[in-house]
CSV table of C-alpha atoms in Angstrom, one decimal:
chain,number,residue,atom,x,y,z
A,1,MET,CA,-44.6,-15.0,46.8
A,2,ALA,CA,-47.0,-17.9,46.3
A,3,VAL,CA,-45.5,-21.4,46.9
A,4,THR,CA,-47.0,-24.4,45.2
A,5,ALA,CA,-47.7,-27.8,46.9
A,6,LYS,CA,-45.5,-29.4,44.3
A,7,GLU,CA,-42.6,-27.2,45.3
A,8,VAL,CA,-43.1,-27.9,48.9
A,9,LYS,CA,-43.2,-31.6,48.3
A,10,GLU,CA,-40.0,-31.5,46.2
A,11,LEU,CA,-38.1,-29.7,48.9
A,12,ARG,CA,-39.5,-32.1,51.6
A,13,ASP,CA,-38.4,-35.1,49.5
A,14,ARG,CA,-34.9,-33.6,49.0
A,15,THR,CA,-34.4,-32.6,52.6
A,16,GLY,CA,-36.6,-34.6,54.9
A,17,VAL,CA,-38.0,-31.5,56.7
A,18,GLY,CA,-41.5,-30.8,57.7
A,19,MET,CA,-44.2,-29.2,55.5
A,20,MET,CA,-44.2,-25.8,57.3
A,21,ASP,CA,-40.4,-25.7,57.3
A,22,ALA,CA,-40.2,-26.4,53.6
A,23,LYS,CA,-42.8,-23.7,52.9
A,24,LYS,CA,-41.1,-21.2,55.0
A,25,ALA,CA,-37.7,-21.8,53.3
A,26,LEU,CA,-39.3,-21.4,49.9
A,27,VAL,CA,-41.0,-18.2,50.9
A,28,GLU,CA,-37.8,-16.8,52.4
A,29,THR,CA,-35.8,-17.6,49.2
A,30,ASP,CA,-38.5,-16.6,46.6
A,31,GLY,CA,-39.0,-20.1,45.5
A,32,ASP,CA,-35.3,-20.8,44.6
A,33,MET,CA,-34.9,-24.6,45.4
A,34,ASP,CA,-31.2,-24.5,45.9
A,35,LYS,CA,-31.3,-21.4,48.1
A,36,ALA,CA,-34.1,-23.0,50.1
A,37,ILE,CA,-31.9,-26.0,50.8
A,38,ASP,CA,-29.1,-23.7,51.8
A,39,PHE,CA,-31.5,-21.8,54.1
A,40,LEU,CA,-32.5,-25.1,55.8
A,41,ARG,CA,-28.8,-26.1,56.1
A,42,GLU,CA,-28.0,-22.7,57.7
A,43,ASN,CA,-30.8,-23.3,60.2
A,44,GLY,CA,-29.4,-26.6,61.6
A,45,LEU,CA,-30.4,-29.0,58.9
A,46,ALA,CA,-27.1,-29.0,57.1
A,47,LYS,CA,-26.4,-32.6,56.4
A,48,ALA,CA,-30.0,-33.8,56.1
A,49,ALA,CA,-30.3,-32.3,52.6
A,50,LYS,CA,-27.2,-34.2,51.4
A,51,LYS,CA,-28.6,-37.5,52.5
A,52,SER,CA,-32.1,-37.3,51.0
A,53,ASP,CA,-31.4,-39.3,47.9
A,54,ARG,CA,-29.9,-42.3,49.7
A,55,ILE,CA,-31.7,-45.5,50.5
A,56,ALA,CA,-32.3,-46.2,54.2
A,57,ALA,CA,-33.0,-50.0,54.3
A,58,GLU,CA,-31.1,-51.0,57.4
A,59,GLY,CA,-32.1,-50.1,61.0
A,60,LEU,CA,-34.1,-51.6,63.8
A,61,THR,CA,-37.7,-52.5,64.8
A,62,LYS,CA,-39.1,-52.4,68.3
A,63,VAL,CA,-42.2,-53.3,70.3
A,64,VAL,CA,-43.1,-51.4,73.5
A,65,VAL,CA,-45.9,-52.7,75.7
A,66,ARG,CA,-47.3,-50.4,78.4
A,67,GLY,CA,-50.3,-51.7,80.3
A,68,ASN,CA,-53.1,-52.2,77.8
A,69,GLU,CA,-51.3,-50.3,75.0
A,70,ALA,CA,-48.6,-51.4,72.6
A,71,VAL,CA,-46.7,-50.0,69.7
A,72,ILE,CA,-44.6,-51.7,67.0
A,73,LEU,CA,-42.4,-49.5,64.8
A,74,GLU,CA,-39.5,-49.4,62.4
A,75,LEU,CA,-36.7,-46.8,62.1
A,76,ASN,CA,-34.3,-47.1,59.2
A,77,SER,CA,-30.7,-46.1,58.6
A,78,GLU,CA,-28.4,-46.6,55.6
A,79,THR,CA,-26.1,-49.1,57.2
A,80,ASP,CA,-26.3,-51.8,59.8
A,81,PHE,CA,-23.3,-50.2,61.6
A,82,VAL,CA,-25.3,-47.1,62.4
A,83,ALA,CA,-28.2,-49.1,63.6
A,84,LYS,CA,-25.9,-50.4,66.4
A,85,ASN,CA,-25.0,-46.8,67.3
A,86,GLU,CA,-26.1,-45.8,70.8
A,87,GLN,CA,-27.6,-42.5,69.5
A,88,PHE,CA,-29.7,-44.5,67.0
A,89,ILE,CA,-30.9,-46.9,69.6
A,90,ASN,CA,-31.8,-44.0,72.0
A,91,LEU,CA,-33.7,-42.3,69.1
A,92,LEU,CA,-35.7,-45.5,68.5
A,93,ASP,CA,-36.6,-45.7,72.2
A,94,SER,CA,-37.6,-42.1,72.4
A,95,LEU,CA,-39.6,-42.4,69.2
A,96,ALA,CA,-41.5,-45.5,70.5
A,97,PHE,CA,-42.6,-43.8,73.7
A,98,ALA,CA,-43.5,-40.5,72.0
A,99,ILE,CA,-45.7,-42.4,69.5
A,100,LEU,CA,-47.3,-44.3,72.3
A,101,ASP,CA,-47.9,-41.1,74.3
A,102,GLN,CA,-49.1,-38.8,71.5
A,103,LYS,CA,-50.8,-41.3,69.3
A,104,PRO,CA,-50.5,-39.9,65.8
A,105,GLU,CA,-52.7,-41.4,63.0
A,106,SER,CA,-49.9,-41.9,60.5
A,107,VAL,CA,-46.2,-41.4,59.9
A,108,GLU,CA,-46.9,-38.2,58.1
A,109,ALA,CA,-49.0,-36.9,61.0
A,110,ALA,CA,-46.3,-38.0,63.4
A,111,MET,CA,-43.6,-36.0,61.6
A,112,GLU,CA,-45.6,-32.9,61.8
A,113,ASN,CA,-47.3,-33.2,65.2
A,114,VAL,CA,-45.3,-35.4,67.5
A,115,THR,CA,-42.6,-33.7,69.6
A,116,ILE,CA,-39.5,-35.1,71.2
A,117,GLU,CA,-37.4,-33.0,73.5
A,118,GLY,CA,-39.3,-29.9,72.5
A,119,GLN,CA,-38.7,-30.4,68.8
A,120,LYS,CA,-41.1,-31.4,66.1
A,121,LEU,CA,-40.3,-35.0,65.1
A,122,SER,CA,-39.3,-34.0,61.5
A,123,GLU,CA,-36.8,-31.5,62.9
A,124,HIS,CA,-35.6,-34.0,65.6
A,125,ILE,CA,-34.9,-36.7,63.0
A,126,ALA,CA,-33.2,-34.2,60.7
A,127,GLU,CA,-31.0,-33.1,63.5
A,128,LYS,CA,-30.1,-36.7,64.3
A,129,THR,CA,-29.3,-37.3,60.7
A,130,SER,CA,-26.8,-34.4,60.8
A,131,VAL,CA,-25.2,-35.8,64.0
A,132,ILE,CA,-25.1,-39.5,63.1
A,133,GLY,CA,-24.1,-38.8,59.5
A,134,GLU,CA,-26.6,-41.0,57.6
A,135,LYS,CA,-30.1,-40.7,56.3
A,136,LEU,CA,-32.6,-41.8,58.9
A,137,ASP,CA,-36.2,-42.7,58.0
A,138,PHE,CA,-39.1,-43.3,60.3
A,139,ARG,CA,-40.8,-45.9,58.1
A,140,ARG,CA,-43.9,-47.3,59.9
A,141,PHE,CA,-45.7,-47.9,63.2
A,142,GLU,CA,-49.0,-49.3,64.6
A,143,ILE,CA,-50.6,-48.7,67.9
A,144,PHE,CA,-52.9,-51.3,69.6
A,145,THR,CA,-55.1,-51.2,72.7
A,146,LYS,CA,-56.3,-54.4,74.5
A,147,THR,CA,-58.8,-55.1,77.3
A,148,ASP,CA,-57.9,-56.6,80.7
A,149,ASP,CA,-58.9,-60.1,79.6
A,150,GLN,CA,-56.5,-60.0,76.6
A,151,GLU,CA,-52.7,-60.6,76.6
A,152,PHE,CA,-50.0,-59.0,74.5
A,153,GLY,CA,-46.9,-61.1,73.7
A,154,HIS,CA,-43.8,-59.7,72.0
A,155,TYR,CA,-40.4,-60.9,70.8
A,156,ALA,CA,-37.3,-59.4,69.3
A,157,HIS,CA,-34.8,-61.3,67.2
A,158,GLN,CA,-31.2,-60.4,66.2
A,159,GLY,CA,-31.2,-57.3,68.4
A,160,GLY,CA,-34.4,-55.9,66.8
A,161,ARG,CA,-34.0,-56.7,63.2
A,162,ILE,CA,-37.3,-58.6,63.6
A,163,SER,CA,-40.0,-57.6,66.1
A,164,VAL,CA,-43.3,-59.4,66.8
A,165,LEU,CA,-46.4,-58.3,68.6
A,166,VAL,CA,-49.3,-60.8,69.1
A,167,GLN,CA,-52.6,-60.4,71.0
A,168,LEU,CA,-54.5,-63.3,72.7
A,169,THR,CA,-57.9,-63.4,74.3
A,170,GLY,CA,-57.3,-65.7,77.2
A,171,GLY,CA,-54.1,-67.6,77.9
A,172,ASP,CA,-51.2,-66.0,79.7
A,173,GLN,CA,-48.0,-64.0,79.2
A,174,ASP,CA,-45.8,-67.1,78.7
A,175,LEU,CA,-48.1,-68.5,76.0
A,176,ALA,CA,-48.3,-65.1,74.2
A,177,ASN,CA,-44.5,-64.6,74.3
A,178,GLY,CA,-44.0,-68.2,73.1
A,179,ILE,CA,-46.3,-67.6,70.1
A,180,ALA,CA,-44.6,-64.3,69.4
A,181,MET,CA,-41.2,-66.2,69.3
A,182,HIS,CA,-42.8,-68.8,66.9
A,183,ILE,CA,-44.0,-66.0,64.6
A,184,GLY,CA,-40.5,-64.4,64.6
A,185,GLY,CA,-38.9,-67.7,63.6
A,186,LEU,CA,-41.4,-69.2,61.1
A,187,ASN,CA,-42.8,-66.0,59.6
A,188,PRO,CA,-46.5,-66.9,58.9
A,189,ARG,CA,-48.2,-64.7,56.3
A,190,PHE,CA,-51.7,-65.0,57.7
A,191,LEU,CA,-53.5,-65.8,60.9
A,192,ASP,CA,-55.7,-68.6,59.6
A,193,GLU,CA,-57.2,-69.9,56.4
A,194,GLU,CA,-60.1,-67.5,56.5
A,195,SER,CA,-57.6,-64.6,56.5
A,196,VAL,CA,-56.0,-65.7,53.2
A,197,PRO,CA,-57.2,-63.3,50.5
A,198,ALA,CA,-59.2,-64.7,47.6
A,199,ASP,CA,-56.5,-63.7,45.0
A,200,VAL,CA,-53.8,-65.6,46.9
A,201,ARG,CA,-56.0,-68.6,47.3
A,202,GLU,CA,-57.0,-68.6,43.6
A,203,HIS,CA,-53.4,-68.1,42.4
A,204,GLU,CA,-52.1,-71.1,44.4
A,205,LYS,CA,-55.0,-73.2,43.2
A,206,GLU,CA,-54.1,-72.4,39.5
A,207,VAL,CA,-50.5,-73.3,40.1
A,208,LEU,CA,-51.4,-76.5,41.8
A,209,THR,CA,-53.8,-77.4,39.1
A,210,GLU,CA,-51.2,-76.9,36.4
A,211,GLN,CA,-48.7,-78.9,38.4
A,212,ALA,CA,-51.1,-81.8,38.7
A,213,LEU,CA,-52.0,-81.8,35.0
A,214,ASN,CA,-48.3,-81.6,34.0
A,215,GLU,CA,-47.7,-84.7,36.1
A,216,GLY,CA,-50.2,-86.5,33.9
A,217,LYS,CA,-52.6,-87.3,36.6
A,218,PRO,CA,-56.1,-88.3,35.6
A,219,ALA,CA,-58.6,-85.5,35.6
A,220,ASN,CA,-60.9,-87.3,38.1
A,221,ILE,CA,-58.2,-87.3,40.8
A,222,VAL,CA,-56.7,-83.8,40.1
A,223,GLU,CA,-59.4,-82.1,42.2
A,224,LYS,CA,-58.6,-84.3,45.2
A,225,MET,CA,-54.9,-83.7,44.8
A,226,ILE,CA,-55.4,-80.0,44.7
A,227,ALA,CA,-57.5,-80.1,47.9
A,228,GLY,CA,-54.7,-82.0,49.7
A,229,ARG,CA,-52.0,-79.7,48.4
A,230,LEU,CA,-54.0,-76.6,49.3
A,231,ARG,CA,-54.2,-77.9,52.9
A,232,LYS,CA,-50.4,-78.3,53.0
A,233,PHE,CA,-50.0,-74.7,51.6
A,234,PHE,CA,-52.3,-73.3,54.3
A,235,SER,CA,-50.3,-75.2,57.0
A,236,GLU,CA,-47.2,-73.5,55.8
A,237,ILE,CA,-48.5,-69.9,55.6
A,238,CYS,CA,-51.2,-69.7,58.3
A,239,LEU,CA,-50.1,-69.3,61.9
A,240,VAL,CA,-52.7,-71.5,63.5
A,241,ASP,CA,-51.9,-74.4,61.2
A,242,GLN,CA,-48.1,-74.3,61.6
A,243,ASP,CA,-46.4,-76.8,63.9
A,244,TYR,CA,-45.6,-75.0,67.1
A,245,LEU,CA,-42.0,-74.1,67.4
A,246,LEU,CA,-41.8,-75.0,71.0
A,247,ASP,CA,-43.7,-78.3,70.6
A,248,ASP,CA,-43.9,-79.6,67.1
A,249,SER,CA,-46.3,-82.4,68.1
A,250,LYS,CA,-49.1,-79.7,68.0
A,251,THR,CA,-50.1,-76.8,65.8
A,252,VAL,CA,-50.1,-73.3,67.2
A,253,GLY,CA,-53.9,-73.4,67.0
A,254,GLU,CA,-54.0,-76.6,69.1
A,255,VAL,CA,-51.7,-75.1,71.7
A,256,ALA,CA,-53.8,-72.0,72.0
A,257,LYS,CA,-57.0,-73.9,72.2
A,258,GLU,CA,-55.7,-76.2,75.0
A,259,ALA,CA,-54.8,-73.1,77.0
A,260,GLY,CA,-58.3,-71.6,76.5
A,261,ALA,CA,-56.9,-68.8,74.3
A,262,LYS,CA,-57.8,-67.3,71.0
A,263,ILE,CA,-55.2,-65.6,68.8
A,264,ASP,CA,-56.7,-62.2,67.8
A,265,PHE,CA,-53.9,-60.8,65.5
A,266,PHE,CA,-50.2,-60.6,65.1
A,267,ARG,CA,-47.7,-58.2,63.5
A,268,ARG,CA,-44.2,-59.1,62.4
A,269,TYR,CA,-41.8,-56.3,61.3
A,270,GLU,CA,-38.5,-57.2,59.7
A,271,VAL,CA,-36.0,-54.4,58.9
A,272,GLY,CA,-36.1,-53.4,55.3
A,273,GLU,CA,-38.7,-55.8,54.1
A,274,GLY,CA,-40.2,-54.5,50.9
A,275,ILE,CA,-37.5,-51.8,50.4
A,276,GLU,CA,-35.6,-52.1,47.1
A,277,LYS,CA,-32.0,-51.8,48.1
A,278,ARG,CA,-29.7,-50.1,45.7
A,279,GLU,CA,-26.7,-52.2,44.7
A,280,GLU,CA,-23.7,-50.0,43.9
A,281,ASN,CA,-20.4,-50.9,42.4
A,282,PHE,CA,-17.6,-49.8,44.8
A,283,ALA,CA,-15.3,-48.6,42.0
A,284,ASP,CA,-18.1,-46.5,40.5
A,285,GLU,CA,-18.9,-45.1,43.9
A,286,VAL,CA,-15.3,-44.0,44.4
A,287,ALA,CA,-15.2,-42.5,40.9
A,288,GLN,CA,-18.4,-40.5,41.6
A,289,GLN,CA,-16.8,-39.1,44.8
A,290,MET,CA,-13.7,-38.1,42.9
A,291,LYS,CA,-15.6,-35.9,40.5
């Protein structure tokens, strides 16, 4: 029978399996969604289907640097407890090296095309979901390549709840790692003032203007006040303008310049950032399980 893309997507969303596996299951069961889920469960994906509606907002991040290549990624679980599990940590390590070796273009491509231990990644994660007993979600990754005159720095905080990758042109490993540690601790939003999007800049200017007017300041000095407060705002959100964590007598930009280095970019991954965590009442949860 013909299977629609919408049906394949629904089954993938409910089970976490790959596109071809979802299509095969639907074909084998004449499009019956419940029977397709049973088909997948009977073929080794038993628990994955049960976990698909849960929110995986815990987990770990990781950076792997190998020569002139580096990858930063995030793997999620439902609970912090599972993120400390040896099997979860091993999966994260295997995933990082597989991504670095096979270089997929996106998470979706990785799930379909990357293999670990002879298994397609979607199948491998579904199998680990069954073994570990929680929904696992490969959320994001980025791969970077540098030249010989550039330096990668990296830092992990709280066992991998926060991971940072930074690239310098010039400088050395110690400086790169020190700046990565700074980024992990102070969480800059942008590299420098030029990197701040126009909408962010305009919004802050509007807020500061309203503040100044509400303070009853004369119109002729409001503009100067806004300029000063904008400089302070940039010093708080821009990496190069922040006071350096390891020497607060200088900014990060000044430290880099003194070392003959230029900061090219940085990435900071924090577990679960941007994921809306579901807050559940414990009594309600127990009641649901008793039904």
